[in-house]
Short mmCIF file of C-alpha atoms in Angstrom, two decimals:
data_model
loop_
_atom_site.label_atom_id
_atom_site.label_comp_id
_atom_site.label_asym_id
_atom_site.label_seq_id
_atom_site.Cartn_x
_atom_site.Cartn_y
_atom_site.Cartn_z
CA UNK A 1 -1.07 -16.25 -4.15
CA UNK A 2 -1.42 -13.23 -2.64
CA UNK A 3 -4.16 -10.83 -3.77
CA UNK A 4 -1.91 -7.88 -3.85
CA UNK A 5 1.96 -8.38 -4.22
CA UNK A 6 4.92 -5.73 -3.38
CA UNK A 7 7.95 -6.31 -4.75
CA UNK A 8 10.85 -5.97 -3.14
CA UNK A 9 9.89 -7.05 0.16
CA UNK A 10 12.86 -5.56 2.02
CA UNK A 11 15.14 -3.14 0.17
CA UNK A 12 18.41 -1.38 1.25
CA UNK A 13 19.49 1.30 -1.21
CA UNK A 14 21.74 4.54 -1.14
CA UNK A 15 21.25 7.74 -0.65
CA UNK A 16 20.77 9.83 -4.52
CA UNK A 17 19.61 6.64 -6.03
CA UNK A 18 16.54 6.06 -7.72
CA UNK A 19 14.46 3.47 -6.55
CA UNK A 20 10.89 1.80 -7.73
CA UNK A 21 8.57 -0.52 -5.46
CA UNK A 22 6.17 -2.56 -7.20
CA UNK A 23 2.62 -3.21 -6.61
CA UNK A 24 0.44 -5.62 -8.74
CA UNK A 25 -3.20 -6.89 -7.45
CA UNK A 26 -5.77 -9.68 -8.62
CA UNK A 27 -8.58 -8.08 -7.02
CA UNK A 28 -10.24 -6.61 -10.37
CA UNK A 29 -10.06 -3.06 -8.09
CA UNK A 30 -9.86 0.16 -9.76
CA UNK A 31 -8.23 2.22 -6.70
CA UNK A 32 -5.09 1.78 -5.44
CA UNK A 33 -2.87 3.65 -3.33
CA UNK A 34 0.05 3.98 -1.56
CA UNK A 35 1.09 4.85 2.30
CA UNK A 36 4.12 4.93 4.16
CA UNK A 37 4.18 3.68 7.91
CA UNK A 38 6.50 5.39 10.23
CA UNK A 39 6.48 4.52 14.36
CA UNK A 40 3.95 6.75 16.16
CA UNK A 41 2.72 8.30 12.82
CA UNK A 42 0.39 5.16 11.28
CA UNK A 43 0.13 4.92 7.62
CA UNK A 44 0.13 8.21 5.68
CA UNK A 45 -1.60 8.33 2.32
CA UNK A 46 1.61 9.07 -0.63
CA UNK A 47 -0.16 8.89 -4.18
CA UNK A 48 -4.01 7.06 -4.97
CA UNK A 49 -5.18 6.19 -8.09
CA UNK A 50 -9.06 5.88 -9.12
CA UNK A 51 -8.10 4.83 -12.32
CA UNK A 52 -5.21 4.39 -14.97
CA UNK A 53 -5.71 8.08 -16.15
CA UNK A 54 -6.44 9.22 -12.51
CA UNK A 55 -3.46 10.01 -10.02
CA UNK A 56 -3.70 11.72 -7.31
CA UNK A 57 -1.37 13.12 -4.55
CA UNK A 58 -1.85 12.58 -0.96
CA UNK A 59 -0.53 13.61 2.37
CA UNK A 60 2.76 13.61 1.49
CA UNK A 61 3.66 13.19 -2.21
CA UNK A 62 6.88 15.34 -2.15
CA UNK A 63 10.22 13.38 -2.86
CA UNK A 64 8.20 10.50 -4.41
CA UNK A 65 6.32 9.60 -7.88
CA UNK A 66 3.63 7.03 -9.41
CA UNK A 67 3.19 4.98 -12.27
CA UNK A 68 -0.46 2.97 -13.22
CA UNK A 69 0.59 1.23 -16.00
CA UNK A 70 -2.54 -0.82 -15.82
CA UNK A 71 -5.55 -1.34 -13.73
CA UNK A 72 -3.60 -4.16 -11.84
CA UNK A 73 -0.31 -2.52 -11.54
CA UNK A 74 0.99 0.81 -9.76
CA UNK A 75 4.42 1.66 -8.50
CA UNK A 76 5.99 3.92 -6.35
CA UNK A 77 9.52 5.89 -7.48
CA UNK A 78 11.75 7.65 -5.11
CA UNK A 79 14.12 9.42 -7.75
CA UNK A 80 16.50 10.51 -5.44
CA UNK A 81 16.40 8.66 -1.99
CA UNK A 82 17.16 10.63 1.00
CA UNK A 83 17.72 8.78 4.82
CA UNK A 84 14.37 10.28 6.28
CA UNK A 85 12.31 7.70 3.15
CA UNK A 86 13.30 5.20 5.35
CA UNK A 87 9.93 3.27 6.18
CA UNK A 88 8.10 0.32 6.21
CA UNK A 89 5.80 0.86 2.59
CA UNK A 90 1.96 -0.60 1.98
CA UNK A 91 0.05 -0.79 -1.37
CA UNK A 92 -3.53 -1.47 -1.13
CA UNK A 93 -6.77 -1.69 -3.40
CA UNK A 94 -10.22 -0.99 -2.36
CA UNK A 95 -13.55 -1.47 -4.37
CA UNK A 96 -15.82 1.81 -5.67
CA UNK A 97 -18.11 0.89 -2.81
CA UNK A 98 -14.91 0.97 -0.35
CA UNK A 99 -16.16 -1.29 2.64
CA UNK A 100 -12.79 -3.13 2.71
CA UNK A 101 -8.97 -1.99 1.83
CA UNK A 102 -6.82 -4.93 0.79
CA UNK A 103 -3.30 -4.23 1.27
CA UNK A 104 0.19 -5.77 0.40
CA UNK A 105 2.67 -7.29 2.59
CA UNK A 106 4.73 -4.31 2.76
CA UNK A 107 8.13 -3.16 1.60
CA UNK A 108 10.52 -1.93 4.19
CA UNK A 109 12.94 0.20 2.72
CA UNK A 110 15.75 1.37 4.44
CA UNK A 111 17.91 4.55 2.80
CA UNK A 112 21.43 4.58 3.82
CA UNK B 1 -6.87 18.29 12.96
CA UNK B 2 -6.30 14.28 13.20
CA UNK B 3 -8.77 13.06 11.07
CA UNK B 4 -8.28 9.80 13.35
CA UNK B 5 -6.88 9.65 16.95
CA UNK B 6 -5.71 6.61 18.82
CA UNK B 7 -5.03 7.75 22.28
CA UNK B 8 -3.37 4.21 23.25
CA UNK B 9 0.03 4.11 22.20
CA UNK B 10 0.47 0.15 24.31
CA UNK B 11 -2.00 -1.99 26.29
CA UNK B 12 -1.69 -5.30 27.97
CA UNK B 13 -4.40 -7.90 28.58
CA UNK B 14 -4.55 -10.95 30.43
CA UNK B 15 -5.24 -13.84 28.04
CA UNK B 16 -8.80 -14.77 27.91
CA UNK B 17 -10.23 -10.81 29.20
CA UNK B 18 -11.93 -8.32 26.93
CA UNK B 19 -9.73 -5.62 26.00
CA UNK B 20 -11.40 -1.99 24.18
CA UNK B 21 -8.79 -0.31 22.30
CA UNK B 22 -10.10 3.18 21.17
CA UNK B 23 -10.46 5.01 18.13
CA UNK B 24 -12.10 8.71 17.84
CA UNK B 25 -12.43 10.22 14.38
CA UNK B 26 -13.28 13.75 12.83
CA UNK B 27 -15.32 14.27 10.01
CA UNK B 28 -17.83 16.51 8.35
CA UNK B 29 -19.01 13.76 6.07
CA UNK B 30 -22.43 11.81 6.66
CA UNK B 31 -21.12 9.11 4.86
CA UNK B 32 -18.19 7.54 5.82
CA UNK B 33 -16.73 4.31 6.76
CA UNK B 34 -14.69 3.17 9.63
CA UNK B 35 -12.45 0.09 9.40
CA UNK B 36 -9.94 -1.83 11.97
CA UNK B 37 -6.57 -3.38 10.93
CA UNK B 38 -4.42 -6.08 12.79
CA UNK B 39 -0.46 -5.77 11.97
CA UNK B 40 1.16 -8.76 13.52
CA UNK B 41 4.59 -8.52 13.97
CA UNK B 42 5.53 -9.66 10.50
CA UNK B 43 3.89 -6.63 9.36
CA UNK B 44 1.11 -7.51 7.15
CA UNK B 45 -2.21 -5.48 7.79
CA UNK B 46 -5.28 -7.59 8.32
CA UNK B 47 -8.39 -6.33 7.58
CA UNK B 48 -10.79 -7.11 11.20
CA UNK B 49 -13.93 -5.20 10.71
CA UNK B 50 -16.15 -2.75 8.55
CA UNK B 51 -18.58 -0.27 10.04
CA UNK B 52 -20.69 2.23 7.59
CA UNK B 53 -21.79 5.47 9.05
CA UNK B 54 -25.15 4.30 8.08
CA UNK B 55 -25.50 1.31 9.59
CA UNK B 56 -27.58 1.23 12.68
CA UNK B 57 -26.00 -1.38 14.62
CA UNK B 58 -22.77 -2.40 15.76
CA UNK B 59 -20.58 -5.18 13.45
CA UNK B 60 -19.12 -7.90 14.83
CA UNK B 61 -16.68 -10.51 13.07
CA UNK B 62 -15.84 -13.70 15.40
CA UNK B 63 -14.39 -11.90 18.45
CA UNK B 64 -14.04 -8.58 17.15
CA UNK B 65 -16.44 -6.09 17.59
CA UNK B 66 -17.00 -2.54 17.11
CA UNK B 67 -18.29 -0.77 19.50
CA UNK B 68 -20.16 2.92 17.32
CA UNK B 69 -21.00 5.66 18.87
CA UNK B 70 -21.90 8.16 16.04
CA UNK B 71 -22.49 11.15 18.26
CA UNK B 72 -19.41 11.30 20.12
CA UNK B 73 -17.80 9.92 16.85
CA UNK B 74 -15.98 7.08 18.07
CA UNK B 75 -15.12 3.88 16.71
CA UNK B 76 -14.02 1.14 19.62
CA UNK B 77 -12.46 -2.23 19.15
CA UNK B 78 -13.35 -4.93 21.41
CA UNK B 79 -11.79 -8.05 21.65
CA UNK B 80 -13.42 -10.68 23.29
CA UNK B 81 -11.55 -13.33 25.42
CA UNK B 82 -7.92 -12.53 24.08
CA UNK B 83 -5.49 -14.75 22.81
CA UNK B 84 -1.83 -14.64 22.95
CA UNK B 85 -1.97 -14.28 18.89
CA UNK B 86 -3.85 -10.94 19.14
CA UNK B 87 -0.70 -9.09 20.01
CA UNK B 88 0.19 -6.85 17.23
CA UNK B 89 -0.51 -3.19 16.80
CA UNK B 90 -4.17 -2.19 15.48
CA UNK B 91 -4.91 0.64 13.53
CA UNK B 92 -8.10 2.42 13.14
CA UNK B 93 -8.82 3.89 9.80
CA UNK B 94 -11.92 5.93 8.03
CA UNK B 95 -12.77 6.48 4.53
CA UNK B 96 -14.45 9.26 3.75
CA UNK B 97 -16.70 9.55 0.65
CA UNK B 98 -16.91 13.28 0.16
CA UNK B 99 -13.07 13.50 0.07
CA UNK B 100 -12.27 11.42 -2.93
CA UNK B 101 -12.73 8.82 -0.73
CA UNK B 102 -9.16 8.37 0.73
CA UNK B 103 -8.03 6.33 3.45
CA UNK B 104 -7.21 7.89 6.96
CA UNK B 105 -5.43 5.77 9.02
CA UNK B 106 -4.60 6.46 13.58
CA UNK B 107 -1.18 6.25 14.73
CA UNK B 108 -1.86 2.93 15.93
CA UNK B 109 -2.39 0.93 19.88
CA UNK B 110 0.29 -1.81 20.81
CA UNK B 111 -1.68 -4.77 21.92
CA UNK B 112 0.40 -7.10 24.56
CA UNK B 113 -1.53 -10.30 25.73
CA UNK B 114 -0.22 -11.54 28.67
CA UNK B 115 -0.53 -15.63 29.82
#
Protein backbone atom coordinates (compact mmCIF):
# COMPACT_ATOMS: atom_id res chain seq x y z
CA UNK A 1 0.00 0.00 0.00
CA UNK A 2 0.86 3.19 -0.77
CA UNK A 3 2.25 5.50 1.93
CA UNK A 4 0.08 8.36 0.98
CA UNK A 5 -3.27 7.71 -0.96
CA UNK A 6 -5.47 10.37 -3.10
CA UNK A 7 -8.68 9.54 -3.75
CA UNK A 8 -10.19 10.00 -6.69
CA UNK A 9 -7.45 9.37 -8.94
CA UNK A 10 -8.99 11.00 -12.02
CA UNK A 11 -12.13 13.11 -11.58
CA UNK A 12 -14.38 14.90 -14.16
CA UNK A 13 -16.90 17.22 -12.53
CA UNK A 14 -19.01 20.38 -13.58
CA UNK A 15 -18.64 23.63 -13.41
CA UNK A 16 -20.61 25.22 -9.79
CA UNK A 17 -20.21 21.90 -8.17
CA UNK A 18 -18.57 21.20 -5.10
CA UNK A 19 -15.97 18.83 -5.10
CA UNK A 20 -13.53 17.12 -2.26
CA UNK A 21 -10.13 15.17 -3.00
CA UNK A 22 -8.94 12.99 -0.40
CA UNK A 23 -5.63 12.52 1.08
CA UNK A 24 -4.81 9.92 3.85
CA UNK A 25 -0.98 8.92 4.74
CA UNK A 26 0.75 6.07 6.91
CA UNK A 27 3.80 7.94 7.34
CA UNK A 28 3.15 9.01 11.16
CA UNK A 29 3.95 12.82 9.50
CA UNK A 30 2.55 15.79 11.04
CA UNK A 31 2.74 18.19 7.80
CA UNK A 32 0.90 17.82 4.95
CA UNK A 33 0.08 19.88 2.12
CA UNK A 34 -1.36 20.36 -0.96
CA UNK A 35 -0.13 21.68 -4.63
CA UNK A 36 -1.58 21.91 -7.87
CA UNK A 37 0.58 21.14 -11.08
CA UNK A 38 -0.19 23.06 -14.14
CA UNK A 39 2.24 22.72 -17.59
CA UNK A 40 5.12 25.24 -17.43
CA UNK A 41 4.11 26.38 -13.85
CA UNK A 42 5.45 23.13 -11.55
CA UNK A 43 3.64 22.44 -8.42
CA UNK A 44 2.24 25.46 -6.55
CA UNK A 45 1.76 25.20 -2.81
CA UNK A 46 -2.60 25.47 -2.15
CA UNK A 47 -3.11 24.89 1.74
CA UNK A 48 -0.21 23.08 4.41
CA UNK A 49 -0.93 21.86 7.55
CA UNK A 50 1.71 21.52 10.57
CA UNK A 51 -0.77 20.05 12.55
CA UNK A 52 -4.59 19.21 13.04
CA UNK A 53 -5.18 22.73 14.62
CA UNK A 54 -2.66 24.34 12.16
CA UNK A 55 -3.79 25.36 8.49
CA UNK A 56 -2.22 27.40 6.56
CA UNK A 57 -2.72 29.08 3.11
CA UNK A 58 -0.27 29.01 0.39
CA UNK A 59 0.42 30.41 -2.99
CA UNK A 60 -2.78 30.21 -4.14
CA UNK A 61 -5.56 29.31 -1.66
CA UNK A 62 -8.37 31.36 -3.34
CA UNK A 63 -11.33 29.23 -4.84
CA UNK A 64 -10.27 26.25 -2.67
CA UNK A 65 -10.59 24.96 1.15
CA UNK A 66 -8.99 22.30 3.71
CA UNK A 67 -10.04 19.91 6.10
CA UNK A 68 -7.38 17.89 8.78
CA UNK A 69 -9.65 15.79 10.30
CA UNK A 70 -6.78 13.87 11.76
CA UNK A 71 -3.09 13.69 11.71
CA UNK A 72 -3.36 11.08 8.81
CA UNK A 73 -6.05 12.66 6.83
CA UNK A 74 -6.43 16.15 4.93
CA UNK A 75 -8.63 17.06 2.03
CA UNK A 76 -8.93 19.53 -0.42
CA UNK A 77 -12.65 21.24 -1.32
CA UNK A 78 -13.31 23.23 -4.38
CA UNK A 79 -16.91 24.59 -3.40
CA UNK A 80 -17.67 25.90 -6.55
CA UNK A 81 -15.48 24.50 -9.48
CA UNK A 82 -14.62 26.81 -12.19
CA UNK A 83 -12.77 25.45 -15.79
CA UNK A 84 -9.32 27.21 -14.94
CA UNK A 85 -9.15 24.31 -11.44
CA UNK A 86 -8.50 22.08 -14.03
CA UNK A 87 -5.08 20.36 -12.97
CA UNK A 88 -3.28 17.49 -12.21
CA UNK A 89 -3.47 17.63 -7.90
CA UNK A 90 -0.51 16.21 -5.34
CA UNK A 91 -0.80 15.65 -1.54
CA UNK A 92 2.34 15.09 0.25
CA UNK A 93 3.74 14.68 3.92
CA UNK A 94 7.10 15.60 5.09
CA UNK A 95 8.76 14.95 8.59
CA UNK A 96 9.59 18.11 11.23
CA UNK A 97 13.17 17.62 10.11
CA UNK A 98 11.91 17.92 6.28
CA UNK A 99 14.83 16.09 4.35
CA UNK A 100 12.27 14.19 2.21
CA UNK A 101 8.52 15.10 0.87
CA UNK A 102 6.45 12.00 0.24
CA UNK A 103 3.75 12.66 -2.10
CA UNK A 104 0.53 10.93 -3.51
CA UNK A 105 -0.13 9.63 -6.84
CA UNK A 106 -2.01 12.55 -7.88
CA UNK A 107 -5.56 13.46 -8.76
CA UNK A 108 -6.19 14.93 -12.13
CA UNK A 109 -9.21 16.80 -12.12
CA UNK A 110 -10.66 18.10 -15.02
CA UNK A 111 -13.66 20.99 -14.63
CA UNK A 112 -15.98 21.05 -17.45
CA UNK B 1 11.14 36.56 -7.63
CA UNK B 2 11.18 32.60 -8.51
CA UNK B 3 12.13 31.18 -5.48
CA UNK B 4 13.31 28.22 -7.90
CA UNK B 5 14.19 28.50 -11.67
CA UNK B 6 14.57 25.68 -14.13
CA UNK B 7 15.84 27.23 -17.24
CA UNK B 8 15.35 23.81 -19.29
CA UNK B 9 11.98 23.48 -20.37
CA UNK B 10 13.17 19.81 -22.69
CA UNK B 11 16.51 18.00 -23.11
CA UNK B 12 17.51 14.92 -24.95
CA UNK B 13 20.32 12.49 -24.14
CA UNK B 14 21.77 9.70 -25.84
CA UNK B 15 21.27 6.55 -23.75
CA UNK B 16 24.21 5.72 -21.70
CA UNK B 17 25.74 9.84 -21.60
CA UNK B 18 25.63 12.07 -18.55
CA UNK B 19 23.05 14.57 -18.80
CA UNK B 20 23.06 17.98 -16.04
CA UNK B 21 19.70 19.35 -15.83
CA UNK B 22 19.81 22.70 -13.86
CA UNK B 23 18.24 24.14 -11.00
CA UNK B 24 19.08 27.82 -9.50
CA UNK B 25 17.26 28.88 -6.36
CA UNK B 26 16.77 32.21 -4.28
CA UNK B 27 16.81 32.43 -0.78
CA UNK B 28 17.74 34.51 2.21
CA UNK B 29 17.68 31.53 4.50
CA UNK B 30 21.01 29.75 5.79
CA UNK B 31 19.18 26.82 6.27
CA UNK B 32 17.45 25.31 3.69
CA UNK B 33 17.08 22.18 1.80
CA UNK B 34 17.12 21.35 -1.81
CA UNK B 35 15.43 18.22 -3.17
CA UNK B 36 14.99 16.57 -6.87
CA UNK B 37 11.78 14.81 -8.07
CA UNK B 38 11.31 12.30 -11.05
CA UNK B 39 7.56 12.40 -12.60
CA UNK B 40 7.38 9.59 -15.05
CA UNK B 41 4.79 9.80 -17.35
CA UNK B 42 2.17 8.21 -15.15
CA UNK B 43 2.61 11.10 -13.02
CA UNK B 44 3.73 10.03 -9.70
CA UNK B 45 6.64 12.22 -8.16
CA UNK B 46 9.65 10.27 -7.03
CA UNK B 47 11.67 11.51 -4.56
CA UNK B 48 15.75 11.26 -6.22
CA UNK B 49 17.88 13.17 -3.87
CA UNK B 50 18.27 15.39 -0.63
CA UNK B 51 20.87 18.10 -0.24
CA UNK B 52 21.00 20.33 3.18
CA UNK B 53 22.42 23.76 2.90
CA UNK B 54 24.75 22.56 5.50
CA UNK B 55 26.16 19.79 4.20
CA UNK B 56 29.61 20.16 2.85
CA UNK B 57 29.65 17.77 0.13
CA UNK B 58 27.72 16.82 -2.73
CA UNK B 59 24.89 13.72 -2.33
CA UNK B 60 24.71 11.15 -4.53
CA UNK B 61 21.97 8.28 -4.71
CA UNK B 62 22.87 5.38 -7.37
CA UNK B 63 23.23 7.51 -10.53
CA UNK B 64 21.90 10.63 -9.37
CA UNK B 65 23.89 13.23 -8.15
CA UNK B 66 23.75 16.70 -7.13
CA UNK B 67 25.99 18.79 -8.19
CA UNK B 68 25.96 22.22 -5.01
CA UNK B 69 27.26 25.16 -5.56
CA UNK B 70 26.18 27.30 -2.51
CA UNK B 71 27.63 30.57 -3.72
CA UNK B 72 26.13 30.87 -6.98
CA UNK B 73 23.10 29.04 -5.35
CA UNK B 74 22.55 26.33 -7.63
CA UNK B 75 21.38 22.96 -7.30
CA UNK B 76 22.36 20.59 -10.54
CA UNK B 77 21.13 17.14 -11.35
CA UNK B 78 23.39 14.77 -12.92
CA UNK B 79 22.52 11.67 -14.29
CA UNK B 80 25.03 9.31 -14.94
CA UNK B 81 24.94 6.90 -17.97
CA UNK B 82 21.13 7.43 -18.86
CA UNK B 83 18.62 5.00 -19.41
CA UNK B 84 15.68 5.03 -21.59
CA UNK B 85 13.48 4.88 -18.16
CA UNK B 86 14.86 8.28 -17.00
CA UNK B 87 12.59 10.13 -19.34
CA UNK B 88 10.08 11.98 -17.37
CA UNK B 89 10.07 15.57 -16.29
CA UNK B 90 12.25 16.49 -13.05
CA UNK B 91 11.49 19.07 -10.78
CA UNK B 92 13.74 20.88 -8.49
CA UNK B 93 12.32 21.93 -5.22
CA UNK B 94 13.68 23.82 -1.83
CA UNK B 95 12.37 23.95 1.57
CA UNK B 96 13.05 26.65 3.40
CA UNK B 97 13.14 26.61 7.25
CA UNK B 98 12.69 30.25 8.09
CA UNK B 99 9.45 30.35 6.01
CA UNK B 100 7.31 27.89 7.82
CA UNK B 101 9.16 25.60 6.05
CA UNK B 102 7.09 25.24 2.79
CA UNK B 103 7.88 23.54 -0.26
CA UNK B 104 9.03 25.50 -3.45
CA UNK B 105 8.91 23.61 -6.34
CA UNK B 106 10.72 24.85 -10.48
CA UNK B 107 8.58 24.69 -13.38
CA UNK B 108 10.12 21.57 -14.27
CA UNK B 109 12.96 20.09 -17.38
CA UNK B 110 11.54 17.43 -19.91
CA UNK B 111 14.06 14.69 -19.96
CA UNK B 112 14.04 12.65 -23.51
CA UNK B 113 16.59 9.67 -23.65
CA UNK B 114 17.28 8.78 -26.91
CA UNK B 115 18.56 4.88 -28.04
Amino acid sequence: DADVTQTPRNRITKTGKRIMLECSQTKGHDRMYWYRQDPGLGLRLIYYSFDVKDINKGEISDGYSVSRQAQAKFSLSLESAIPNQTALYFCATSDWDETEAFFGQGTRLTVV
Amino acid sequence: AQKITQTQPGMFVQEKEAVTLDCTYDTSDQSYGLFWYKQPSSGEMIFLIYQGSYDEQNATEGRYSLNFQKARKSANLVISASQLGDSAMYFCAMRESGNFNKFYFGSGTKLNVKP
